[in-house]
CSV table of C-alpha atoms in Angstrom, one decimal:
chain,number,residue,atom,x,y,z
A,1,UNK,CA,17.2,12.0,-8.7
A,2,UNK,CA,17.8,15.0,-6.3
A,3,UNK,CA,19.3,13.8,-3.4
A,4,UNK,CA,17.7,14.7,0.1
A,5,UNK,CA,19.5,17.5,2.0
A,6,UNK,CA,18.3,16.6,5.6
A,7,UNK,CA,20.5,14.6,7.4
A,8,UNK,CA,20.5,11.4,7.5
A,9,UNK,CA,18.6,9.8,9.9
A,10,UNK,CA,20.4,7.6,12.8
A,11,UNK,CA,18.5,4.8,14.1
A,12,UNK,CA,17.9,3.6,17.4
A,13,UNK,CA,16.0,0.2,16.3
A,14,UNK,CA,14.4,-3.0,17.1
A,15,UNK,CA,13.5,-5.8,14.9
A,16,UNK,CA,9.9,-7.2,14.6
A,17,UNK,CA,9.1,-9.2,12.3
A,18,UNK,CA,10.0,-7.5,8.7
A,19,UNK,CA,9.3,-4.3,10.3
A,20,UNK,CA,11.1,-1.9,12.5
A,21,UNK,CA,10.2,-0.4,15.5
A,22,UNK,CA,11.1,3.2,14.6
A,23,UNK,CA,12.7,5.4,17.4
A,24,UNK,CA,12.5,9.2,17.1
A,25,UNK,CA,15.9,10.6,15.2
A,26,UNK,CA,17.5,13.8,14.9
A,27,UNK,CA,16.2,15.6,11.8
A,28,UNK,CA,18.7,17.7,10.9
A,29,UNK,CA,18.5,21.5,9.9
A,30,UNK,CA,14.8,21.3,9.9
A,31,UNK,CA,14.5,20.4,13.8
A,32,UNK,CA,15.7,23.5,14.8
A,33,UNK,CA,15.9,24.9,18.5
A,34,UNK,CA,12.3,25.6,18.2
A,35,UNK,CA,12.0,22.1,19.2
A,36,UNK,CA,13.8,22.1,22.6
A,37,UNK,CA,12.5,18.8,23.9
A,38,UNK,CA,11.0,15.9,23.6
A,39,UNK,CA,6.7,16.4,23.0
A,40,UNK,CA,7.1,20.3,23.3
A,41,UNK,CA,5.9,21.3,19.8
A,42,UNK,CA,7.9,23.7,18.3
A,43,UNK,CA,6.3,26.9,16.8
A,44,UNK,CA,5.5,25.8,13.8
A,45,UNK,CA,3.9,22.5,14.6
A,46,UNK,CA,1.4,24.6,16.7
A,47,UNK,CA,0.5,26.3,13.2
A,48,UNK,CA,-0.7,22.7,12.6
A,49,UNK,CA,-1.6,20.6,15.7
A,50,UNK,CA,-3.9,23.6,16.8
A,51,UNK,CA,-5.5,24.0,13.5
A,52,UNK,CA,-6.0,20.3,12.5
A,53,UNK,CA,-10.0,19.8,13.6
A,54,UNK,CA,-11.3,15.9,14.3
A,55,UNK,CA,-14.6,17.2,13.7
A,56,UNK,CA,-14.6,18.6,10.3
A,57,UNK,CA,-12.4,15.0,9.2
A,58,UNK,CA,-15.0,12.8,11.1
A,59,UNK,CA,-17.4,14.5,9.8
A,60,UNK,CA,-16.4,14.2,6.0
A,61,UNK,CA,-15.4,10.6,6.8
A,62,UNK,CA,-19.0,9.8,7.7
A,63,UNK,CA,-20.7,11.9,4.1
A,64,UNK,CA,-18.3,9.8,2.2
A,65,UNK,CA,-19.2,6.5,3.6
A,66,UNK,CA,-22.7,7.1,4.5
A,67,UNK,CA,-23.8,10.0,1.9
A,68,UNK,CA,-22.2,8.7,-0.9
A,69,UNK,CA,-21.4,5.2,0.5
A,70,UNK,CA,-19.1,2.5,-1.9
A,71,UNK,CA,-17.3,4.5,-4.2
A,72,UNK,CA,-16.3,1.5,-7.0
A,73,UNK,CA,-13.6,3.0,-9.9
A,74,UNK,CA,-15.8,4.6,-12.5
A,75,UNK,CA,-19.4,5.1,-10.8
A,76,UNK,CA,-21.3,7.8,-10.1
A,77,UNK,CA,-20.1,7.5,-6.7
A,78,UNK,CA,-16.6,7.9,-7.3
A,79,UNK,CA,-17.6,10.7,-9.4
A,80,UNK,CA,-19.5,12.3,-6.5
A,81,UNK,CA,-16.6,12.3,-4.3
A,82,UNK,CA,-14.3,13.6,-6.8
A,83,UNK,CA,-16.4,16.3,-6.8
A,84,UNK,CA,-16.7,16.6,-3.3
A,85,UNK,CA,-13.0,17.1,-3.1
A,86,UNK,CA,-12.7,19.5,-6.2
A,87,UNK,CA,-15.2,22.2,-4.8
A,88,UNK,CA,-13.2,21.9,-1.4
A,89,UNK,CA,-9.7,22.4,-2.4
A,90,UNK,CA,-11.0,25.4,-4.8
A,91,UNK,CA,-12.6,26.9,-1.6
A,92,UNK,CA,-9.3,27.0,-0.3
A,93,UNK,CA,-7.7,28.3,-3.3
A,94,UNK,CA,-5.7,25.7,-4.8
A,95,UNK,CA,-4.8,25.7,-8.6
A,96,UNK,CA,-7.0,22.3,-9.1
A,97,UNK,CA,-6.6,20.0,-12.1
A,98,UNK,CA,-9.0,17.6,-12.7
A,99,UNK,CA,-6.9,14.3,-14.6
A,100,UNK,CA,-9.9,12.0,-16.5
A,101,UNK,CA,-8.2,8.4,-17.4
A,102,UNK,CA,-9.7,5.0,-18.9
A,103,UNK,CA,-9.8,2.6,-16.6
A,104,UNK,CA,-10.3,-1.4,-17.1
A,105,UNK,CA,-13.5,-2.9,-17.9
A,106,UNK,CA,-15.6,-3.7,-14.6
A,107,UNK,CA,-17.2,-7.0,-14.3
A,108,UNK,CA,-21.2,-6.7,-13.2
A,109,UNK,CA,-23.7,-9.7,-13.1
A,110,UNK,CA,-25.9,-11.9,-11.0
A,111,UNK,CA,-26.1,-15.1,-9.4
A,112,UNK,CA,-29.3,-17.1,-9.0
A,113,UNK,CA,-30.7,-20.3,-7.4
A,114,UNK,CA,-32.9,-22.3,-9.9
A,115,UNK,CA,-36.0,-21.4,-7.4
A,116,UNK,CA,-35.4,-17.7,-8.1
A,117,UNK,CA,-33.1,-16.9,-4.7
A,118,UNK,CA,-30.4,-14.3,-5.5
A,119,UNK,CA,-26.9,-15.0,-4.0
A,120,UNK,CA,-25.0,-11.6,-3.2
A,121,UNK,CA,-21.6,-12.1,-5.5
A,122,UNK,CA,-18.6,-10.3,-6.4
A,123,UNK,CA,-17.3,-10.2,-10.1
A,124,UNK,CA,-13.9,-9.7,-10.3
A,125,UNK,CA,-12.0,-7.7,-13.0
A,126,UNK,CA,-10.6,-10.2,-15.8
A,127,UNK,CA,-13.4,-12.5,-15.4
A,128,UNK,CA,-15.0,-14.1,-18.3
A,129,UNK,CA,-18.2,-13.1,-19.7
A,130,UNK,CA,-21.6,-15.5,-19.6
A,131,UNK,CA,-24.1,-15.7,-22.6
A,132,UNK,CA,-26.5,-12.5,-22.7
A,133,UNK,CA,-29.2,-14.8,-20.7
A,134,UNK,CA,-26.9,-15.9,-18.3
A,135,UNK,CA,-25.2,-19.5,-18.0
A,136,UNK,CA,-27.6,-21.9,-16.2
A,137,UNK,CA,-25.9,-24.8,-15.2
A,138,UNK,CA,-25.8,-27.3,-12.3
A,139,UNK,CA,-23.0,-27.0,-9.5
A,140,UNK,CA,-20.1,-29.3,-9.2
A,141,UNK,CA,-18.3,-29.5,-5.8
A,142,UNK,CA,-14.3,-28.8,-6.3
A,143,UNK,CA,-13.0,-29.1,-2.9
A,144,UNK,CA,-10.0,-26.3,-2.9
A,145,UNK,CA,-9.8,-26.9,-6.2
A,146,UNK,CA,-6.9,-29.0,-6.5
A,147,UNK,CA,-6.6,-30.7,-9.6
A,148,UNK,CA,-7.6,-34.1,-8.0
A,149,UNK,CA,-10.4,-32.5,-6.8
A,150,UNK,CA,-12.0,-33.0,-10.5
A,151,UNK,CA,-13.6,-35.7,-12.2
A,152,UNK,CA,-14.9,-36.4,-15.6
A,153,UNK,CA,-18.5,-35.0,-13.7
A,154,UNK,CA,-17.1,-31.6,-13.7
A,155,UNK,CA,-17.5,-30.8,-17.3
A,156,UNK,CA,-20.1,-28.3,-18.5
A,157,UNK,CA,-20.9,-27.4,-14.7
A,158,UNK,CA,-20.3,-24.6,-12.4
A,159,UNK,CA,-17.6,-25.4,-10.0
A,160,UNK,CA,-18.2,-24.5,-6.7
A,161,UNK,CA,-14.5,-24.0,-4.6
A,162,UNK,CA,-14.1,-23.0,-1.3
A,163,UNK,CA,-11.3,-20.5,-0.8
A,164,UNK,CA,-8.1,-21.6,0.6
A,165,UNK,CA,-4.6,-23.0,0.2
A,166,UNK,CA,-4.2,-22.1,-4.0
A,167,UNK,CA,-4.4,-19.0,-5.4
A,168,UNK,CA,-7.7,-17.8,-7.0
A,169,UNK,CA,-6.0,-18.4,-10.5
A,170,UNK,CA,-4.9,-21.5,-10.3
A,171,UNK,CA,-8.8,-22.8,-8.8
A,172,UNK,CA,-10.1,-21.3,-12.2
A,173,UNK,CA,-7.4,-22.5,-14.1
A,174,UNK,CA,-8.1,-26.3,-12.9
A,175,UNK,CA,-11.5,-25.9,-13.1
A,176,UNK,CA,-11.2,-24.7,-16.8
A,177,UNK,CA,-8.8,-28.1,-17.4
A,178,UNK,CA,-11.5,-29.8,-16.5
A,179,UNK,CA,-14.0,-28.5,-18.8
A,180,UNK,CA,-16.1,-26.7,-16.2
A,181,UNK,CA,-18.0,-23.5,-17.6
A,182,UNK,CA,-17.8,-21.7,-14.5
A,183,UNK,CA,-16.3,-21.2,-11.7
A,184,UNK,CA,-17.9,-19.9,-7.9
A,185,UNK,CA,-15.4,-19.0,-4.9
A,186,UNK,CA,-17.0,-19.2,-1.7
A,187,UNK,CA,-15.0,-17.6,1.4
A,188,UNK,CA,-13.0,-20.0,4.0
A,189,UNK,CA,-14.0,-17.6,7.0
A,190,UNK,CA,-16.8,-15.6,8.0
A,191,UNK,CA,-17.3,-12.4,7.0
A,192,UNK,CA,-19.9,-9.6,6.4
A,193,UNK,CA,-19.6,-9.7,2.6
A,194,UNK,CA,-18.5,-11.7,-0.6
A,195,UNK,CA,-14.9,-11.5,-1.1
A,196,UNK,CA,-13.4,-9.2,-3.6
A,197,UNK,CA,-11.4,-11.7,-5.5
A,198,UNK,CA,-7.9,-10.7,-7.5
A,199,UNK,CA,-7.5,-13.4,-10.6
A,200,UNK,CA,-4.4,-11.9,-12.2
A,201,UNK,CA,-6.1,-10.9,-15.6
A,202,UNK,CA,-8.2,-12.4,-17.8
A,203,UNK,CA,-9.6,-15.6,-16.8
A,204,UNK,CA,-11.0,-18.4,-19.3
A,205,UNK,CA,-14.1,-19.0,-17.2
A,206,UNK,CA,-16.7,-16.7,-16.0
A,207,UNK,CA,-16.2,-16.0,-11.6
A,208,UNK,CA,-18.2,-15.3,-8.8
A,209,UNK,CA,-17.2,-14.9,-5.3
A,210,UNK,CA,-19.6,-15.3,-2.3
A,211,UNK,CA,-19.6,-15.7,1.2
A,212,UNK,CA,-18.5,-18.9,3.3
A,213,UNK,CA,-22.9,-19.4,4.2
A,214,UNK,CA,-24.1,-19.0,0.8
A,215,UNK,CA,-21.4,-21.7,-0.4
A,216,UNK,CA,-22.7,-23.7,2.1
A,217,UNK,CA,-26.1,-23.2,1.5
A,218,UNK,CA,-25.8,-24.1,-2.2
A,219,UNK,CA,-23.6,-27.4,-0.9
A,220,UNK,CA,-26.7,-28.1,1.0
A,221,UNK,CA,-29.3,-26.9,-1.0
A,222,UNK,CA,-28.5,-27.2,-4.8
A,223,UNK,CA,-25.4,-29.8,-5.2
A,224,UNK,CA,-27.0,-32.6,-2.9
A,225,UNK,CA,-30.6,-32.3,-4.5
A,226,UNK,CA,-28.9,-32.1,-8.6
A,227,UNK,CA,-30.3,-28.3,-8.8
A,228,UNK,CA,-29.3,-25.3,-10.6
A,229,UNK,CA,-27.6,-21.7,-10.4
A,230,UNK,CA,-27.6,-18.9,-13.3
A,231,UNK,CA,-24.9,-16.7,-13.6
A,232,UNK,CA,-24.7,-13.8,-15.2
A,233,UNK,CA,-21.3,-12.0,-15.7
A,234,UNK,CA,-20.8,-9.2,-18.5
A,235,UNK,CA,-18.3,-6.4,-18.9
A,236,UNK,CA,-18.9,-2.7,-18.1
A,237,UNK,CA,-16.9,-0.9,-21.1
A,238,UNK,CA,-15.2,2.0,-21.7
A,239,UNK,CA,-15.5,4.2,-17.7
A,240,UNK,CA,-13.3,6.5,-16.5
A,241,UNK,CA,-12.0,7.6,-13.2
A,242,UNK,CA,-10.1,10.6,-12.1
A,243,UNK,CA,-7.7,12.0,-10.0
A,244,UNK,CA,-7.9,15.7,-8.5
A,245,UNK,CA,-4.8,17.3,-7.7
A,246,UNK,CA,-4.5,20.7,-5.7
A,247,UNK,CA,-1.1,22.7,-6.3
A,248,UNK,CA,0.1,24.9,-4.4
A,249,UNK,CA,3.4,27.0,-5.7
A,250,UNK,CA,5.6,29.4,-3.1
A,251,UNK,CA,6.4,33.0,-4.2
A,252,UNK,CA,9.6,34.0,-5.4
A,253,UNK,CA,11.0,30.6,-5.9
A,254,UNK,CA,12.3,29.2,-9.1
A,255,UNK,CA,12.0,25.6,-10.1
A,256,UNK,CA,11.4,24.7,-6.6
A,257,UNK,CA,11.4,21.0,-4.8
A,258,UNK,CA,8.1,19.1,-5.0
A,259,UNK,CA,6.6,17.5,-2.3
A,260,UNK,CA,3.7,15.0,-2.8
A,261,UNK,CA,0.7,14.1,-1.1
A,262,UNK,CA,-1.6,11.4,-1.9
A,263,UNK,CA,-4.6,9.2,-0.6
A,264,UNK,CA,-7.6,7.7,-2.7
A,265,UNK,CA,-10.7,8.2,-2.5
A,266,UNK,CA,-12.7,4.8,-4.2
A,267,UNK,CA,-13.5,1.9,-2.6
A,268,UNK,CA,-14.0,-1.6,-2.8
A,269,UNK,CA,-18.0,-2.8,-3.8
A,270,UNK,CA,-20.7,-3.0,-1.2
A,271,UNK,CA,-18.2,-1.8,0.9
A,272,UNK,CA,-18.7,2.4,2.3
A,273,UNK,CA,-15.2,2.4,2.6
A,274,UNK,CA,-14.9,4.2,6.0
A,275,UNK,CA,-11.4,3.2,6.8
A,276,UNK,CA,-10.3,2.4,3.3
A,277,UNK,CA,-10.4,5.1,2.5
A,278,UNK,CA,-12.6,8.2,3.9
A,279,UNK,CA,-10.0,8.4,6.6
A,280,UNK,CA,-6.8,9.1,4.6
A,281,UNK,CA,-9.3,11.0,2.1
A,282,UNK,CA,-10.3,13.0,4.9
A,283,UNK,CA,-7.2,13.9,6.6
A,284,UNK,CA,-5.4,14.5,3.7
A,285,UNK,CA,-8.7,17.6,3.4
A,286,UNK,CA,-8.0,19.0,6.3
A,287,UNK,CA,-4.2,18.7,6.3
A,288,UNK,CA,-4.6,21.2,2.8
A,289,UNK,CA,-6.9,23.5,4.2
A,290,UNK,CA,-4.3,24.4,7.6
A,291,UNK,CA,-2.3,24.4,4.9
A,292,UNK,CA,-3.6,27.1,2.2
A,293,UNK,CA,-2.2,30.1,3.9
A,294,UNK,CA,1.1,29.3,5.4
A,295,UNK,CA,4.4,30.4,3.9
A,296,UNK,CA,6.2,27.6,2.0
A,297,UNK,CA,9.0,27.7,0.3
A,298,UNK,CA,8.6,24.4,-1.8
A,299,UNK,CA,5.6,23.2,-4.2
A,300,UNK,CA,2.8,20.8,-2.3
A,301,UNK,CA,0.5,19.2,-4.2
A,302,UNK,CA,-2.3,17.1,-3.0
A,303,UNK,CA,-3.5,13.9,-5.4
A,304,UNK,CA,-6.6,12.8,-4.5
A,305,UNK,CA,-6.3,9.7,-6.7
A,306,UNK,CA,-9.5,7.6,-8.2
A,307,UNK,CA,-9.3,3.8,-9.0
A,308,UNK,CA,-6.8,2.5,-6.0
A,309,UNK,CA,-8.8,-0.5,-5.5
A,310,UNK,CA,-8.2,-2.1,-9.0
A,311,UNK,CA,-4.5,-1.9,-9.6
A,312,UNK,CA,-3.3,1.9,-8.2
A,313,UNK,CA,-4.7,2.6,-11.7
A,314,UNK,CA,-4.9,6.3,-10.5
A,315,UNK,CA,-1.9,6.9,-9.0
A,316,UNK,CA,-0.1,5.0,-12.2
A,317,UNK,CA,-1.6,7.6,-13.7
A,318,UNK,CA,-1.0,10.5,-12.0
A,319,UNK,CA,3.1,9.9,-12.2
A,320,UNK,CA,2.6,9.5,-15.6
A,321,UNK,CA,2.1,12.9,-16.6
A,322,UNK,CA,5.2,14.1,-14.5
A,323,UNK,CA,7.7,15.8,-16.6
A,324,UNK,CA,11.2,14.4,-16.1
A,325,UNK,CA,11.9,18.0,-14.6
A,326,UNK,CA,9.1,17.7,-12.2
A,327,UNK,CA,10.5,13.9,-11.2
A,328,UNK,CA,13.7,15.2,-10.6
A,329,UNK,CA,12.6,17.9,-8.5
A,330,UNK,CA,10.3,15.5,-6.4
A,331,UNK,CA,11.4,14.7,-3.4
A,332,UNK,CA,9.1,13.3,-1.0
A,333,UNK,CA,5.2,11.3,-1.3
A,334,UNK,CA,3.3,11.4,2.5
A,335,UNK,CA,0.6,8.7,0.7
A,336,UNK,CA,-2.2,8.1,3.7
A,337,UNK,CA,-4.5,5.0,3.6
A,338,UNK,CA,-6.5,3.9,6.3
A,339,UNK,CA,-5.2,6.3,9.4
A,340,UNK,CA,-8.1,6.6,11.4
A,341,UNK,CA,-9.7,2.5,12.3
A,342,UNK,CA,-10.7,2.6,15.6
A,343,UNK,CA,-9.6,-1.2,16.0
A,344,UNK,CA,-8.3,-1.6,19.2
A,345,UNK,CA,-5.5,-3.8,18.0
A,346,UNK,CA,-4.0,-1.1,15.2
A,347,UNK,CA,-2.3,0.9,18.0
A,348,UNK,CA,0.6,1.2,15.7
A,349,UNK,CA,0.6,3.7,12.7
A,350,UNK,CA,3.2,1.6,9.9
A,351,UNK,CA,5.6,3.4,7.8
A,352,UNK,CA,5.3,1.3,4.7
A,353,UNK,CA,8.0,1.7,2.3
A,354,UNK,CA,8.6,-0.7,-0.7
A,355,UNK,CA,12.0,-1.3,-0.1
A,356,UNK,CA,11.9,-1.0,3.8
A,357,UNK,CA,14.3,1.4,4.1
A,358,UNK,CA,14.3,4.9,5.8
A,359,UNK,CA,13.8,8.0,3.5
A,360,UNK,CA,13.1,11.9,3.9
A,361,UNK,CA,9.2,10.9,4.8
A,362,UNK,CA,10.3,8.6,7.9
A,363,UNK,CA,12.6,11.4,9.1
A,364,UNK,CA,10.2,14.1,8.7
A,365,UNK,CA,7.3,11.9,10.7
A,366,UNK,CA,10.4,10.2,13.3
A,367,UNK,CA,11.2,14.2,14.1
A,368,UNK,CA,7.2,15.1,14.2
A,369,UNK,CA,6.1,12.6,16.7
A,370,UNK,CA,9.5,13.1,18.8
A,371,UNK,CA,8.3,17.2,18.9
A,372,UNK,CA,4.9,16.8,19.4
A,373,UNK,CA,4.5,13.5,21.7
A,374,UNK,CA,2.7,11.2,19.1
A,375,UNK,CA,1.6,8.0,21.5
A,376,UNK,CA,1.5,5.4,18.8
A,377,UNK,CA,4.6,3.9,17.6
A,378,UNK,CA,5.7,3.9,14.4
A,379,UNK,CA,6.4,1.0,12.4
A,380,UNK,CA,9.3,1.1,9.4
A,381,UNK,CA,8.1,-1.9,7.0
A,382,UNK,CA,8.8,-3.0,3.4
A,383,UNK,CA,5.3,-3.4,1.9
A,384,UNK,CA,3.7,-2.2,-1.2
A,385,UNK,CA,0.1,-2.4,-1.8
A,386,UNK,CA,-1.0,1.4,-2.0
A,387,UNK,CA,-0.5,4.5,-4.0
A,388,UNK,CA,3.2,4.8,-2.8
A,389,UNK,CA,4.1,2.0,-4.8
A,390,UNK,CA,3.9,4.3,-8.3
A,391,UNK,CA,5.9,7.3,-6.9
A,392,UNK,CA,8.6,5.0,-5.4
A,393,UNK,CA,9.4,3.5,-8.6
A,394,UNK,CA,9.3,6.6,-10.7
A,395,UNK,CA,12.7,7.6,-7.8
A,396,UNK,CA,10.1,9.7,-5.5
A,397,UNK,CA,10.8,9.0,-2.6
A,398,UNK,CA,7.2,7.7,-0.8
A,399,UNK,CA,5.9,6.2,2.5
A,400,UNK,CA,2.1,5.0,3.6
A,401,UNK,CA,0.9,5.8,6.4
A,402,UNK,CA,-1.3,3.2,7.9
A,403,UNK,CA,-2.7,2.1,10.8
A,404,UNK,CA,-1.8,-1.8,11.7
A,405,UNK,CA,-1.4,-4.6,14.8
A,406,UNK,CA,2.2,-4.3,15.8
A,407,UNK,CA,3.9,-8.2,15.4
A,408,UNK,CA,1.4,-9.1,13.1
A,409,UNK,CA,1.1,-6.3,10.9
A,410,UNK,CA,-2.5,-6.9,10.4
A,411,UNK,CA,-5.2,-4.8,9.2
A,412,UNK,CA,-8.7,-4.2,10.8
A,413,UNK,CA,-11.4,-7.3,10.5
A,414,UNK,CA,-13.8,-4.7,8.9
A,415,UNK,CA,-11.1,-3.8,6.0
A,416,UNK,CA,-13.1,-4.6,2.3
A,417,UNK,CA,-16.2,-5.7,3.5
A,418,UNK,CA,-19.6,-3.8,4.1
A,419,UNK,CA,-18.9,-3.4,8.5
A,420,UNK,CA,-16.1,-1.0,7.0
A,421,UNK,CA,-18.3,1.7,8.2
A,422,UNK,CA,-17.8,5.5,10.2
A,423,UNK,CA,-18.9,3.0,13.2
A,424,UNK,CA,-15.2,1.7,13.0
A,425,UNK,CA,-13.7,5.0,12.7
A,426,UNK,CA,-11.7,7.0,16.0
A,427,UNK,CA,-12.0,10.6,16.2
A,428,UNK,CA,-8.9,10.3,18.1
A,429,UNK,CA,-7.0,8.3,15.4
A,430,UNK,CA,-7.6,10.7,12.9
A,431,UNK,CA,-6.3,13.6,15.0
A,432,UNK,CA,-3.5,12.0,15.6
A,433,UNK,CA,-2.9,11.1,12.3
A,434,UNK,CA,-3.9,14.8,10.9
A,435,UNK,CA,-1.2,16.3,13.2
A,436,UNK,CA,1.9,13.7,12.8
A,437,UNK,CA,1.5,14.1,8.8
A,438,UNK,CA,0.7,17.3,8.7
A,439,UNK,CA,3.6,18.6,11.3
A,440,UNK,CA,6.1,16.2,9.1
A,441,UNK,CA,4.8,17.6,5.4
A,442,UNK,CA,4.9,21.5,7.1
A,443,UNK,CA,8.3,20.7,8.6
A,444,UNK,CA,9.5,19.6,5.0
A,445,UNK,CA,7.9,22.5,2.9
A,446,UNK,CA,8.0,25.0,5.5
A,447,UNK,CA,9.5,28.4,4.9
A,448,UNK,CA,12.4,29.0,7.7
């Protein structure tokens, strides 16, 4: 793995909690006099800062939340976007390739109340499958769904567990001990949609998740009176996703460093995926289109990655097809996700990285927000959880940017549910975020 030729970066730090509070560093030979003093942009951020337009990203936040609305891995929705995003990157002249890829079967179904009332559910990936007609079946209270929490009553019912304290596979797991044939999830706090549950792979039961007042209601109304629920679960087969990277080569240069950029553009179901992820979708947009013209002297290229939302099954895929050439030359992934929440709490933008360390990504953005006067914080912090994950571990060095409560680390209340809406989204936030990742990436691939 090439080894970065900026300097390294000196630290002025403070813990808090795993993260670090990250204090702006020297850069090196890229932070040159132009950038005399501390928020006085230097030339060539100008190129950037006064070119990056709120507008146009708010504005593309809201068609792809509101226009297209949840864009679930393998829909037409997804698709739509991905097309979105092709005709805009050809309009600014990139080489485009469009990457198609299988992605894993998708659970759909329905859940029912014997007197016909439909209970909104999720069905997560790896769930079992339910007879053609649907498994009818009366519910059996579980508790958490601790072992103990089963008798000899539980067999050939539905288990109905509220969420909380075990993981989701081991409440299936002990619910399929027990001879249960299903298994229902009901959420421990309220919120504006079922919860998208993560089982860890195939599961011997058939799963629903729904919200904390429809497990109620069924407690109420269908356990205490001996009534029944149908579920339906079956297996979407054989979809595809895809990813649409934008390449952008300098002149004259042989075999030159390539420097990633990367956001995706699905989303969770029933939720429009403002936030997660319009915003880094967005940005990323307008970060390509200041930068179509500009001299360079290293490769960009911008993945706009499908199918985040069910295992980074786009980025995964996207590495893939890198060349051991094109790995070696790699050296940097700005991966955005979630930059623009206008949750008052998130006034700190996190550097994720999934070792925690420092690489040539924090540098670049430490040096960007010391030139041109970024007011949020930044946040060094080992987490995975996003596209970086899959360049990181192929040696490219990779940071997410994302927008989190400093202390806490926590993400917006909004985040995978259906209130993640352009209602939630700061026009502010996403300038901010357009100008410190696009002054660092510029600042990197720059031509001095």
């Amino acid at each position: 793995m090439k080894k970065s030729r900026f300097a390294a970066l000196t630290l002025s730090a403070s813990l808090l909690l795993s993260g670090v509070v990250m204090m702006p560093a020297d850069f090196g030979g890229q932070a040159t006099a132009e950038a005399a003093k501390p928020g006085n942009p230097a030339a060539f951020d100008q190129k950037i800062i006064s070119r990056i337009d709120a507008e146009r990203i708010y504005s593309d936040v809201r068609y792809l939340s509101e226009t297209i609305g949840p864009r679930v891995a393998g829909t037409a929705e997804e698709r739509e976007a991905a097309s979105l995003i092709r005709e805009r990157l050809e309009s600014y002249g990139y080489q485009i390739e469009v990457q198609e890829f299988s992605i894993p079967d998708k659970m759909v179904g329905h859940l029912a109340t014997s007197n016909g009332d439909e209970v909104k559910a999720t069905f997560p990936s790896g769930s079992g499958e339910t007879p053609e007609k649907g498994l009818t079946a009366q519910l059996y209270d579980a508790g958490l769904g601790y072992p103990d929490d089963f008798t000899e009553a539980a067999e050939g019912k539905i288990a109905l567990i509220s969420r909380g304290e075990l993981s989701f596979r081991d409440k299936i797991d002990n619910a399929a001990a027990a001879g249960a044939a299903g298994v229902i999830i009901y959420d421990n706090s309220e919120a504006s949609g079922p919860p998208n549950l993560s089982i860890g792979g195939d599961a011997p039961l058939p799963v629903a998740g729904i919200k904390k007042v429809s497990g109620e209601a069924l407690l109420e109304d269908v356990v205490a009176t001996g009534g029944t629920v149908t579920l339906k679960v079956d297996a979407l087969t054989g979809q595809t996703s895809q990813n649409i990277i934008a390449t952008r080569a300098p002149k004259n240069v042989s075999n030159p460093d390539i420097v990633h950029v990367s956001a995706h553009f699905d989303s969770v179901p029933l939720a429009p995926g403002a936030s997660d992820n319009a915003t880094g979708t967005s940005t990323a947009l307008e970060i390509a289109r200041v930068l179509k013209s500009y001299p360079i002297d290293k490769e960009v290229r911008f993945a706009f990655v499908g199918a985040e939302e069910i295992g980074l099954v786009g980025s995964a895929h996207y590495v893939s097809t890198l060349t051991e050439d094109e790995v070696s030359r790699s050296i940097a992934n700005f991966n955005m996700d979630m930059v623009g929440t206008a949750w008052e709490n998130a006034t700190a933008i996190y550097m994720n990285t999934l070792d925690g360390l420092p690489n040539i990504v924090t540098e670049a953005a430490l040096s960007a927000q010391e030139r041109i006067g970024t007011p949020s914080e930044l946040v060094l912090y080992k987490r995975g959880s996003s596209d970086h994950v899959n360049f990181h571990e192929a040696g490219i060095p990779a940071v997410n940017f994302i927008r989190r409560e400093p202390g806490t680390a926590a993400l917006e209340p909004y985040y995978h549910t259906p209130q993640d809406t352009i209602e939630f989204v700061s026009q502010e936030r996403l300038k901010e975020a357009g100008d410190l990742v696009g002054s660092a990436l510029y600042s990197v691939i720059r031509k001095n």
